[in-house]
Amino acid sequence: MPPITATRSVTPVPLYANKVGPFHNPSETYRYFDLPFCSPDRIIKEKKEALGEVLNGDRLVNAPYKLNFRDEKDSAVACRKKLSDDEVAQFRNAVEKDYYFQMYYDDLPIWGFIGKVDKEGKTHPSEYKYFLYKHIQFDILYNKDRVIEISARMDPHALVDLTEDKDVDVEFMYSVKWKETETPFEKRMEKYSLSSSLPHHLEIHWFSIINSCVTVLLLTGFLATILMRVLKNDFVKYAQDEEAADDQEETGWKYIHGDVFRFPKYKSLFSAALGSGSQLFTLTVFIFMLALVGVFYPYNRGALFTALVVIYALTSGIAGYTAASFYCQLEGKNWVRNLLLTGCLFCGPLFLTFCFLNTVAIAYSATAALPFGTIVVIVLIWTLVTSPLLVLGGIAGKNSKAEFQAPCRTTKYPREIPPLPWYRSAIPQMAMAGFLPFSAIYIELYYIFASVWGHRIYTIYSILFIVFIILLIVTAFITVALTYFQLAAEDHEWWWRSFLCGGSTGVFIYAYCLYYYYARSDMSGFMQTSFFFGYMACICYGFFLMLGTVGFRASLFFVRHIYRSIKCE
């Protein structure tokens, strides 16, 4: 949307009040007039919001302050109100919880705290004094007829005492100062990007990248060297065995060549997981492409949420095609049920989580509660776009008639898997597989969490993209290595294991959520806790499906390659 210009000759740019909420609980935000601020017009006009803005929790209404272009004001009265003892208690509770407000002027964000707690020289909370700020100073920079920058300062001397429950008369006031600047309009959003590109932040980011790159190089070099040498020895040994006596007993991964391409259990669920993982991988790549070309600049409100909803809907055909195609390759018969499972595998848990969290938000009267109209729009997108594309993709996948490419014939009866030590079972292998990719992204995770669940701004998408590529490489290599060791131990059930090992990084990220919540953040309260752990569970589950798909695809390529390189009877 092109920004609104403000001149003396056009309609004044309105100042919109967005929301208020506890500073440390980013999900727990309320409408501005949920607190008993006074409105001079008596009529609260709501601004129409786009889908992404509503999903972001924005609820813009006209603010009680008038900021006409280059019209300076000194201690103008916005409105007067007599606060009842209940309203005083409401404000005091908000000040105690460190409430802030957010407003927008010409698409530029403004923040400020609504009050302060005086703890100086007081030892017990019952002695604290609570004050409401009643005077805001707006400082606005402009270039010709364009607004470039705006900030709000609270007057520390204009205070209303809220300590006692008694009626109080409040006169809400404001001042406006205009100042010319040389900053061009195109660069007005740059100041919001600076916080994440300050030298010390960049140093940490690049240290993270270098650390991850060294990890990747060492790991890939180490694995490639070992695997190449071991495989070379295996190939030489198996070639000599073929030239020697035919009745000599085979050992190692060649011994199970008749079982290694035996289709996995629960093939419908496996195909659905691959389909969903492929869709989420495509979605992530598209989001990165948009981020790298600058679509998600700071405070482009709701752009990311809009992109996620639209691209997820449009990529559902990939999930349908991949799942149905692979299911038919595995000689599955009920492809319709497989498509239903694919459609519900990620959306189902996400929908249930949303229903619970939206109910919590409604109970709290928070802006995170989606209006009925928005829910209808999302249901229509799912019904009219996501589902038809999923079905079309499934039909195309079923009709692709692709056959599973197995270099070895599968025997009629499976061999018995020899007893293996405990550390070769699924959970220890998943722990080993997830730890290395997680360690490669660990440092960057803090900045992402501080941006999503805090008030930092994340803008260095190029570094994040490099970290994502590193994550994919490490996941692929570690899964391939563990698959080789599993086959060498004559365990042929590698299909699900490679998927679980690849996706186990998602479990580590969720474990990091626990650490971040309790050790690195000041979040509290049932609503914020449920939102944090509920939506992070969905995100980590998405990571599990996506990285599990990457791990399996890498392992499948590797297994096909090594069995194609030997002569199998």
Coordinates of C-alpha atoms in Angstrom, one line a residue:
M1 CA 0.0 0.0 0.0
P2 CA 1.5 3.4 -0.9
P3 CA 2.2 5.5 2.1
I4 CA -0.1 8.5 2.7
T5 CA 1.4 11.9 2.1
A6 CA 0.6 14.7 4.4
T7 CA 0.4 18.3 3.3
R8 CA -1.4 21.4 4.4
S9 CA -3.7 21.2 1.4
V10 CA -4.9 17.6 1.9
T11 CA -6.8 15.8 4.6
P12 CA -4.7 15.4 7.8
V13 CA -3.1 12.0 8.3
P14 CA -4.9 10.3 11.2
L15 CA -3.1 9.0 14.2
Y16 CA -4.2 5.5 15.0
A17 CA -4.0 3.9 18.4
N18 CA -3.3 0.2 18.0
K19 CA -3.0 -1.8 21.2
V20 CA -1.8 -1.9 24.8
G21 CA -0.3 -4.8 26.8
P22 CA 2.3 -6.0 29.3
F23 CA 5.8 -5.3 27.8
H24 CA 7.1 -8.8 28.6
N25 CA 4.1 -10.7 27.2
P26 CA 4.1 -9.9 23.4
S27 CA 1.1 -12.2 22.7
E28 CA -1.1 -10.6 25.4
T29 CA -2.3 -7.4 23.8
Y30 CA -5.6 -5.6 24.2
R31 CA -7.4 -2.9 22.4
Y32 CA -6.3 0.6 23.3
F33 CA -9.6 1.7 24.7
D34 CA -9.9 -1.5 26.8
L35 CA -8.1 0.8 29.3
P36 CA -10.3 3.7 30.4
F37 CA -8.6 6.3 28.2
C38 CA -10.9 9.1 27.1
S39 CA -11.9 9.8 23.5
P40 CA -12.7 13.4 22.5
D41 CA -15.0 12.3 19.7
R42 CA -17.0 9.9 21.8
I43 CA -17.2 7.7 18.7
I44 CA -14.4 5.1 18.2
K45 CA -13.7 4.5 14.5
E46 CA -12.0 1.3 13.6
K47 CA -9.6 1.2 10.6
K48 CA -10.2 -1.7 8.2
E49 CA -7.4 -4.2 8.4
A50 CA -6.0 -6.7 5.9
L51 CA -5.9 -10.4 6.7
G52 CA -2.3 -10.5 7.8
E53 CA -2.8 -7.4 10.1
V54 CA -5.7 -9.1 11.9
L55 CA -3.7 -12.3 12.3
N56 CA -0.9 -10.1 13.7
G57 CA -3.3 -8.8 16.4
D58 CA -3.5 -5.3 15.1
R59 CA -6.8 -3.4 15.9
L60 CA -6.3 0.2 14.8
V61 CA -8.8 2.9 16.0
N62 CA -8.7 6.7 15.9
A63 CA -6.5 8.1 18.7
P64 CA -7.5 11.1 20.9
Y65 CA -4.6 13.2 19.5
K66 CA -4.6 15.4 16.4
L67 CA -1.3 15.7 14.5
N68 CA -1.9 18.0 11.6
F69 CA 1.0 18.5 9.3
R70 CA 3.5 21.1 10.6
D71 CA 0.9 22.3 13.1
E72 CA 2.9 22.6 16.4
K73 CA 1.1 22.4 19.7
D74 CA 2.3 23.1 23.2
S75 CA 0.4 21.4 26.0
A76 CA -2.9 21.0 24.1
V77 CA -5.7 19.3 25.9
A78 CA -6.7 16.0 24.2
C79 CA -9.6 15.3 26.6
R80 CA -10.7 15.3 30.2
K81 CA -12.1 12.5 32.2
K82 CA -13.1 11.7 35.8
L83 CA -11.7 8.3 36.6
S84 CA -13.8 6.2 39.0
D85 CA -12.1 4.1 41.7
D86 CA -12.5 1.0 39.5
E87 CA -10.9 2.8 36.6
V88 CA -8.0 3.9 38.8
A89 CA -7.5 0.3 39.9
Q90 CA -7.6 -0.8 36.3
F91 CA -4.9 1.7 35.3
R92 CA -2.8 0.9 38.4
N93 CA -2.9 -2.8 37.5
A94 CA -1.7 -2.0 34.0
V95 CA 1.1 0.3 35.3
E96 CA 2.2 -2.5 37.7
K97 CA 2.4 -5.0 34.8
D98 CA 4.5 -2.5 32.8
Y99 CA 1.9 -1.9 30.1
Y100 CA 3.0 -0.1 26.9
F101 CA 0.9 1.4 24.1
Q102 CA 1.5 1.3 20.3
M103 CA 0.2 3.8 17.8
Y104 CA 0.7 4.4 14.1
Y105 CA 1.1 7.6 12.2
D106 CA 1.5 7.4 8.4
D107 CA 2.4 3.7 8.8
L108 CA 5.2 4.6 11.3
P109 CA 5.1 2.9 14.7
I110 CA 5.1 4.8 18.0
W111 CA 5.6 3.3 21.5
G112 CA 5.4 4.5 25.0
F113 CA 4.7 3.3 28.5
I114 CA 1.4 4.4 30.1
G115 CA 2.8 5.0 33.6
K116 CA 5.6 4.2 36.1
V117 CA 6.1 2.6 39.5
D118 CA 8.0 4.6 42.1
K119 CA 10.1 2.1 44.2
E120 CA 12.8 4.4 45.3
G121 CA 13.6 4.0 49.0
K122 CA 10.8 1.5 49.5
T123 CA 11.4 -2.1 50.5
H124 CA 7.9 -3.6 50.5
P125 CA 5.5 -3.6 47.4
S126 CA 2.7 -2.2 49.6
E127 CA 4.8 1.0 49.9
Y128 CA 5.2 1.5 46.1
K129 CA 3.6 4.5 44.4
Y130 CA 1.8 4.2 41.0
F131 CA 1.6 7.0 38.5
L132 CA -0.1 7.5 35.1
Y133 CA 1.5 9.6 32.5
K134 CA -0.9 12.3 31.3
H135 CA 1.3 14.3 28.8
I136 CA 2.8 12.9 25.6
Q137 CA 5.4 14.9 23.6
F138 CA 5.3 13.9 19.8
D139 CA 8.5 14.8 17.9
I140 CA 8.0 14.5 14.1
L141 CA 10.6 14.8 11.3
Y142 CA 9.5 15.7 7.8
N143 CA 11.1 16.1 4.4
K144 CA 9.0 18.4 2.1
D145 CA 5.5 17.0 2.3
R146 CA 6.5 13.6 3.7
V147 CA 6.6 12.3 7.3
I148 CA 10.0 10.7 7.8
E149 CA 10.2 9.8 11.5
I150 CA 8.0 10.1 14.7
S151 CA 8.7 9.4 18.3
A152 CA 6.7 9.8 21.6
R153 CA 8.2 10.9 24.9
M154 CA 6.2 10.8 28.2
D155 CA 6.6 13.9 30.4
P156 CA 8.0 12.6 33.7
H157 CA 6.6 15.6 35.6
A158 CA 3.0 15.4 34.4
L159 CA 1.8 12.5 36.5
V160 CA -1.5 11.3 38.0
D161 CA -1.2 9.4 41.4
L162 CA -3.0 6.1 41.1
T163 CA -1.9 4.6 44.5
E164 CA -5.2 4.9 46.2
D165 CA -8.7 3.7 45.1
K166 CA -10.4 7.1 44.8
D167 CA -11.9 9.2 42.0
V168 CA -9.4 11.2 40.1
D169 CA -9.8 14.0 37.5
V170 CA -7.4 13.6 34.6
E171 CA -6.6 16.0 31.8
F172 CA -4.9 14.1 29.0
M173 CA -2.5 16.5 27.2
Y174 CA 0.0 16.4 24.3
S175 CA 2.6 18.6 22.6
V176 CA 3.7 18.3 18.9
K177 CA 7.0 19.5 17.6
W178 CA 7.9 19.4 13.8
K179 CA 11.4 19.5 12.5
E180 CA 12.7 19.3 8.9
T181 CA 15.2 16.6 7.9
E182 CA 17.3 15.7 4.9
T183 CA 16.5 12.0 5.1
P184 CA 14.8 10.9 1.9
F185 CA 11.4 9.2 2.2
E186 CA 12.7 5.9 0.8
K187 CA 15.1 5.5 3.8
R188 CA 12.6 6.3 6.6
M189 CA 12.3 2.6 7.6
E190 CA 16.1 2.1 7.9
K191 CA 16.3 3.2 11.5
Y192 CA 14.1 0.2 12.5
S193 CA 16.6 -2.1 10.8
L194 CA 19.6 -0.7 12.6
S195 CA 19.1 -2.5 15.9
S196 CA 19.7 -5.9 14.3
S197 CA 22.7 -4.7 12.1
L198 CA 24.7 -2.9 14.8
P199 CA 28.4 -3.9 14.8
H200 CA 28.3 -6.1 17.9
H201 CA 25.1 -7.9 16.7
L202 CA 26.6 -8.5 13.3
E203 CA 29.8 -9.8 14.9
I204 CA 27.7 -12.3 16.9
H205 CA 25.7 -13.2 13.7
W206 CA 28.9 -13.8 11.7
F207 CA 30.5 -15.7 14.6
S208 CA 27.4 -17.9 14.5
I209 CA 27.8 -18.4 10.7
I210 CA 31.5 -19.2 10.9
N211 CA 30.9 -21.6 13.8
S212 CA 28.2 -23.3 11.8
C213 CA 30.3 -23.4 8.7
V214 CA 33.3 -24.9 10.6
T215 CA 30.9 -27.5 12.1
V216 CA 29.6 -28.3 8.6
L217 CA 33.0 -28.5 7.0
L218 CA 34.4 -30.7 9.7
L219 CA 31.3 -33.0 9.8
T220 CA 30.9 -33.3 6.1
G221 CA 34.7 -33.8 5.6
F222 CA 34.9 -36.3 8.4
L223 CA 31.8 -38.3 7.2
A224 CA 32.7 -38.1 3.5
T225 CA 36.2 -39.4 4.2
I226 CA 35.1 -42.2 6.5
L227 CA 32.2 -43.2 4.3
M228 CA 34.2 -43.1 1.1
R229 CA 37.0 -45.2 2.7
V230 CA 34.6 -47.7 4.3
L231 CA 32.5 -48.0 1.2
K232 CA 35.6 -48.4 -1.0
N233 CA 36.8 -51.2 1.3
D234 CA 33.3 -52.7 1.3
F235 CA 33.1 -52.6 -2.6
V236 CA 36.6 -54.2 -2.8
K237 CA 35.7 -56.9 -0.3
Y238 CA 32.4 -57.7 -1.9
A239 CA 34.0 -57.8 -5.4
Q240 CA 36.6 -60.3 -4.0
D241 CA 33.9 -62.4 -2.4
E242 CA 32.1 -62.6 -5.7
E243 CA 35.3 -63.8 -7.4
A244 CA 35.9 -66.3 -4.6
A245 CA 33.5 -69.1 -3.5
D246 CA 29.9 -68.3 -4.3
D247 CA 28.7 -70.1 -1.1
Q248 CA 30.8 -67.8 1.1
E249 CA 28.5 -66.1 3.6
E250 CA 27.8 -62.4 3.1
T251 CA 28.0 -59.9 6.0
G252 CA 27.3 -56.3 6.5
W253 CA 25.0 -54.1 4.4
K254 CA 25.3 -56.4 1.3
Y255 CA 23.9 -59.2 3.4
I256 CA 20.5 -57.5 3.6
H257 CA 20.2 -56.4 -0.1
G258 CA 17.0 -58.5 -0.4
D259 CA 15.4 -56.6 2.5
V260 CA 16.7 -53.0 2.2
F261 CA 14.0 -51.9 -0.3
R262 CA 11.2 -53.7 1.6
F263 CA 8.5 -51.1 1.9
P264 CA 8.0 -49.6 5.4
K265 CA 5.1 -50.2 7.8
Y266 CA 2.3 -47.6 7.8
K267 CA 3.1 -46.6 4.2
S268 CA 0.1 -44.2 4.0
L269 CA 1.3 -42.2 7.1
F270 CA 4.9 -42.3 5.7
S271 CA 3.8 -40.9 2.3
A272 CA 1.6 -38.3 4.0
A273 CA 4.5 -37.2 6.2
L274 CA 6.7 -36.9 3.0
G275 CA 4.1 -34.9 1.2
S276 CA 3.6 -32.5 4.1
G277 CA 7.3 -32.1 4.6
S278 CA 7.8 -31.3 0.9
Q279 CA 5.1 -28.7 1.1
L280 CA 6.6 -27.0 4.2
F281 CA 10.1 -27.1 2.6
T282 CA 8.7 -25.3 -0.5
L283 CA 6.8 -22.8 1.7
T284 CA 10.1 -22.0 3.6
V285 CA 12.0 -21.5 0.3
F286 CA 9.4 -19.1 -1.0
I287 CA 9.2 -17.1 2.2
F288 CA 13.0 -16.8 2.1
M289 CA 12.8 -15.6 -1.5
L290 CA 10.3 -12.9 -0.5
A291 CA 12.4 -11.9 2.5
L292 CA 15.6 -11.6 0.5
V293 CA 13.9 -9.2 -2.1
G294 CA 12.8 -7.0 0.8
V295 CA 9.0 -7.7 1.1
F296 CA 9.2 -8.1 4.9
Y297 CA 10.7 -4.7 5.8
P298 CA 10.2 -3.7 9.4
Y299 CA 6.6 -2.9 10.4
N300 CA 5.1 -3.9 7.0
R301 CA 2.2 -5.0 9.2
G302 CA 1.0 -8.5 8.6
A303 CA 2.9 -9.1 5.4
L304 CA 4.6 -12.3 6.8
F305 CA 1.3 -13.8 8.0
T306 CA -0.5 -13.0 4.7
A307 CA 2.4 -14.6 2.8
L308 CA 2.3 -17.7 5.0
V309 CA -1.4 -18.2 4.5
V310 CA -1.4 -17.6 0.8
I311 CA 1.7 -19.6 -0.1
Y312 CA 0.7 -22.5 2.2
A313 CA -2.7 -22.6 0.3
L314 CA -1.0 -22.5 -3.1
T315 CA 1.6 -25.1 -2.3
S316 CA -0.9 -27.8 -1.1
G317 CA -0.7 -29.3 -4.6
I318 CA 2.9 -30.3 -3.9
A319 CA 1.8 -32.1 -0.8
G320 CA -0.9 -34.0 -2.7
Y321 CA 1.4 -34.9 -5.6
T322 CA 4.3 -36.1 -3.5
A323 CA 2.2 -38.1 -1.1
A324 CA 0.0 -39.8 -3.7
S325 CA 2.9 -40.4 -6.1
F326 CA 5.1 -42.0 -3.4
Y327 CA 2.1 -44.0 -1.9
C328 CA 1.4 -45.5 -5.3
Q329 CA 5.1 -46.3 -5.7
L330 CA 4.9 -48.2 -2.4
E331 CA 2.0 -50.2 -4.0
G332 CA -0.6 -48.5 -1.8
K333 CA -4.2 -49.0 -2.9
N334 CA -6.4 -46.5 -0.9
W335 CA -5.0 -43.2 -2.3
V336 CA -8.1 -41.2 -1.3
R337 CA -7.6 -42.0 2.4
N338 CA -3.9 -41.2 1.9
L339 CA -4.8 -37.7 0.5
L340 CA -7.2 -37.1 3.5
L341 CA -4.4 -38.0 5.9
T342 CA -1.9 -35.7 4.0
G343 CA -4.4 -32.8 4.2
C344 CA -4.9 -33.3 8.0
L345 CA -1.3 -34.3 9.1
F346 CA -0.1 -30.7 9.6
C347 CA -3.4 -28.7 9.4
G348 CA -5.1 -30.9 11.9
P349 CA -2.8 -30.3 14.9
L350 CA -2.5 -26.6 13.9
F351 CA -6.3 -26.3 13.8
L352 CA -6.8 -27.9 17.2
T353 CA -4.1 -25.7 18.7
F354 CA -5.7 -22.6 17.2
C355 CA -9.1 -23.5 18.5
F356 CA -7.8 -23.9 22.0
L357 CA -5.6 -20.7 21.9
N358 CA -8.3 -18.6 20.3
T359 CA -10.7 -19.7 23.1
V360 CA -8.1 -18.5 25.6
A361 CA -7.7 -15.2 23.8
I362 CA -11.5 -14.7 23.7
A363 CA -11.6 -15.4 27.5
Y364 CA -8.9 -12.8 28.0
S365 CA -10.6 -10.3 25.5
A366 CA -7.2 -10.0 23.8
T367 CA -6.5 -8.8 20.3
A368 CA -5.0 -12.2 19.5
A369 CA -8.6 -13.5 19.3
L370 CA -9.6 -13.7 15.6
P371 CA -12.9 -12.1 14.6
F372 CA -15.5 -14.4 13.2
G373 CA -15.2 -12.8 9.7
T374 CA -11.4 -13.6 9.6
I375 CA -12.0 -17.2 10.6
V376 CA -14.6 -17.5 7.8
V377 CA -12.0 -16.1 5.3
I378 CA -9.4 -18.7 6.4
V379 CA -12.0 -21.5 6.2
L380 CA -12.9 -20.3 2.7
I381 CA -9.3 -20.2 1.6
W382 CA -8.8 -23.8 2.9
T383 CA -12.1 -25.0 1.3
L384 CA -11.8 -23.2 -2.1
V385 CA -8.0 -23.2 -2.6
T386 CA -6.0 -25.6 -0.3
S387 CA -8.3 -28.6 -0.6
P388 CA -8.9 -28.5 -4.4
L389 CA -5.2 -28.1 -5.1
L390 CA -4.4 -31.0 -2.7
V391 CA -6.9 -33.2 -4.6
L392 CA -5.6 -32.1 -8.0
G393 CA -2.0 -32.7 -6.9
G394 CA -3.0 -36.2 -5.6
I395 CA -4.7 -37.1 -8.9
A396 CA -1.6 -36.0 -10.8
G397 CA 0.6 -38.0 -8.4
K398 CA -1.6 -41.1 -8.8
N399 CA -1.6 -40.8 -12.6
S400 CA 2.2 -40.3 -12.8
K401 CA 2.6 -44.1 -12.9
A402 CA 6.1 -43.8 -11.5
E403 CA 7.6 -47.0 -10.2
F404 CA 9.8 -47.3 -7.2
Q405 CA 13.4 -47.5 -8.5
A406 CA 15.1 -50.3 -6.5
P407 CA 18.4 -51.6 -7.7
C408 CA 17.9 -55.0 -5.9
R409 CA 15.1 -57.4 -5.9
T410 CA 13.2 -57.8 -2.6
T411 CA 13.0 -61.3 -1.1
K412 CA 9.6 -62.8 -0.2
Y413 CA 10.3 -63.2 3.5
P414 CA 12.1 -60.6 5.6
R415 CA 15.3 -61.6 7.4
E416 CA 15.4 -61.4 11.2
I417 CA 17.2 -58.3 12.5
P418 CA 20.1 -59.4 14.8
P419 CA 20.0 -58.1 18.4
L420 CA 21.6 -54.6 18.6
P421 CA 23.0 -52.6 21.5
W422 CA 20.8 -50.0 23.2
Y423 CA 22.6 -47.1 21.5
R424 CA 21.5 -48.3 18.1
S425 CA 17.8 -48.0 19.0
A426 CA 15.7 -45.2 17.6
I427 CA 15.8 -42.7 20.5
P428 CA 19.6 -42.6 21.0
Q429 CA 20.0 -42.3 17.3
M430 CA 17.5 -39.5 17.1
A431 CA 19.4 -37.7 19.9
M432 CA 22.7 -38.0 18.0
A433 CA 21.1 -37.0 14.7
G434 CA 19.3 -33.9 16.2
F435 CA 22.2 -32.5 18.3
L436 CA 24.6 -31.5 15.5
P437 CA 22.1 -29.6 13.3
F438 CA 20.7 -27.9 16.4
S439 CA 24.2 -26.8 17.5
A440 CA 24.7 -25.2 14.0
I441 CA 21.6 -23.0 14.4
Y442 CA 21.7 -22.5 18.2
I443 CA 23.1 -18.9 18.3
E444 CA 20.8 -17.7 15.6
L445 CA 17.8 -19.1 17.4
Y446 CA 18.1 -16.6 20.2
Y447 CA 17.7 -13.7 17.8
I448 CA 14.7 -15.2 16.1
F449 CA 13.0 -15.9 19.4
A450 CA 13.8 -12.4 20.7
S451 CA 12.2 -11.1 17.5
V452 CA 9.1 -13.3 17.4
W453 CA 8.5 -13.4 21.2
G454 CA 9.9 -10.0 22.1
H455 CA 10.4 -6.5 20.7
R456 CA 13.6 -6.9 18.7
I457 CA 13.5 -6.5 15.0
Y458 CA 15.0 -9.2 12.8
T459 CA 16.1 -8.0 9.3
I460 CA 19.3 -9.9 8.4
Y461 CA 17.5 -12.5 6.3
S462 CA 20.6 -13.2 4.2
I463 CA 22.4 -14.6 7.3
L464 CA 19.3 -16.6 8.3
F465 CA 19.2 -18.1 4.8
I466 CA 22.8 -19.2 5.0
V467 CA 22.0 -20.8 8.4
F468 CA 19.0 -22.6 6.8
I469 CA 21.3 -24.0 4.1
I470 CA 23.8 -25.2 6.7
L471 CA 20.9 -26.8 8.6
L472 CA 19.8 -28.8 5.5
I473 CA 23.4 -29.9 4.7
V474 CA 24.1 -31.1 8.3
T475 CA 20.8 -32.8 8.6
A476 CA 21.3 -34.7 5.3
F477 CA 24.9 -35.8 6.1
I478 CA 24.2 -36.9 9.7
T479 CA 21.2 -38.9 8.6
V480 CA 23.1 -40.6 5.8
A481 CA 25.9 -41.6 8.2
L482 CA 23.5 -43.1 10.7
T483 CA 21.6 -44.9 7.9
Y484 CA 24.9 -46.5 6.8
F485 CA 25.8 -47.6 10.3
Q486 CA 22.3 -49.1 10.7
L487 CA 22.6 -51.0 7.4
A488 CA 26.1 -52.2 8.3
A489 CA 24.6 -53.6 11.5
E490 CA 22.2 -55.6 9.2
D491 CA 19.2 -53.6 10.4
H492 CA 17.1 -53.1 7.2
E493 CA 14.3 -51.0 8.7
W494 CA 15.9 -47.7 7.8
W495 CA 12.9 -45.9 6.2
W496 CA 11.2 -44.5 9.3
R497 CA 14.5 -44.3 11.2
S498 CA 16.0 -41.9 8.6
F499 CA 12.8 -39.7 8.7
L500 CA 12.8 -39.6 12.5
C501 CA 16.6 -38.9 12.7
G502 CA 16.3 -36.1 10.2
G503 CA 13.3 -34.5 12.0
S504 CA 14.7 -34.9 15.5
T505 CA 16.1 -31.3 15.3
G506 CA 12.5 -30.1 15.8
V507 CA 12.5 -31.9 19.2
F508 CA 15.7 -30.1 20.2
I509 CA 14.2 -26.7 19.1
Y510 CA 11.2 -27.4 21.3
A511 CA 13.5 -28.2 24.2
Y512 CA 15.2 -24.9 23.6
C513 CA 11.8 -23.3 23.9
L514 CA 11.7 -24.5 27.5
Y515 CA 15.1 -23.0 28.2
Y516 CA 14.2 -19.7 26.5
Y517 CA 11.0 -19.3 28.3
Y518 CA 12.3 -19.9 31.8
A519 CA 15.9 -18.6 31.5
R520 CA 16.0 -15.9 28.8
S521 CA 12.5 -14.3 28.8
D522 CA 10.3 -12.5 31.4
M523 CA 7.1 -14.0 30.0
S524 CA 4.4 -15.0 32.5
G525 CA 0.7 -15.7 32.8
F526 CA -1.5 -18.5 31.4
M527 CA -2.3 -16.8 28.1
Q528 CA 1.3 -16.0 27.2
T529 CA 2.5 -19.4 28.3
S530 CA -0.2 -21.3 26.3
F531 CA 0.4 -19.2 23.2
F532 CA 4.2 -19.6 23.4
F533 CA 4.2 -23.4 23.9
G534 CA 1.2 -24.0 21.7
Y535 CA 2.4 -22.2 18.6
M536 CA 6.0 -23.2 19.1
A537 CA 4.8 -26.9 19.2
C538 CA 3.2 -26.4 15.8
I539 CA 6.3 -24.7 14.4
C540 CA 8.6 -27.4 15.8
Y541 CA 6.3 -30.1 14.4
G542 CA 6.5 -28.4 11.0
F543 CA 10.4 -28.5 11.3
F544 CA 10.2 -32.1 12.2
L545 CA 8.2 -32.9 9.0
M546 CA 10.4 -30.7 6.8
L547 CA 13.8 -31.9 8.1
G548 CA 12.5 -35.5 8.3
T549 CA 11.7 -35.3 4.6
V550 CA 15.2 -33.9 3.9
G551 CA 16.8 -36.7 5.9
F552 CA 14.8 -39.5 4.2
R553 CA 15.5 -38.1 0.7
A554 CA 19.2 -37.9 1.4
S555 CA 19.2 -41.5 2.8
L556 CA 17.2 -42.9 -0.1
F557 CA 19.6 -41.3 -2.6
F558 CA 22.6 -42.8 -0.7
V559 CA 21.1 -46.3 -0.3
R560 CA 20.2 -46.5 -4.0
H561 CA 23.7 -45.4 -4.9
I562 CA 25.6 -48.0 -2.8
Y563 CA 23.3 -50.9 -3.8
R564 CA 23.6 -49.9 -7.5
S565 CA 27.4 -50.1 -7.1
I566 CA 27.5 -53.8 -6.2
K567 CA 26.3 -57.0 -7.8
C568 CA 23.3 -58.4 -6.1
E569 CA 22.0 -61.9 -6.8

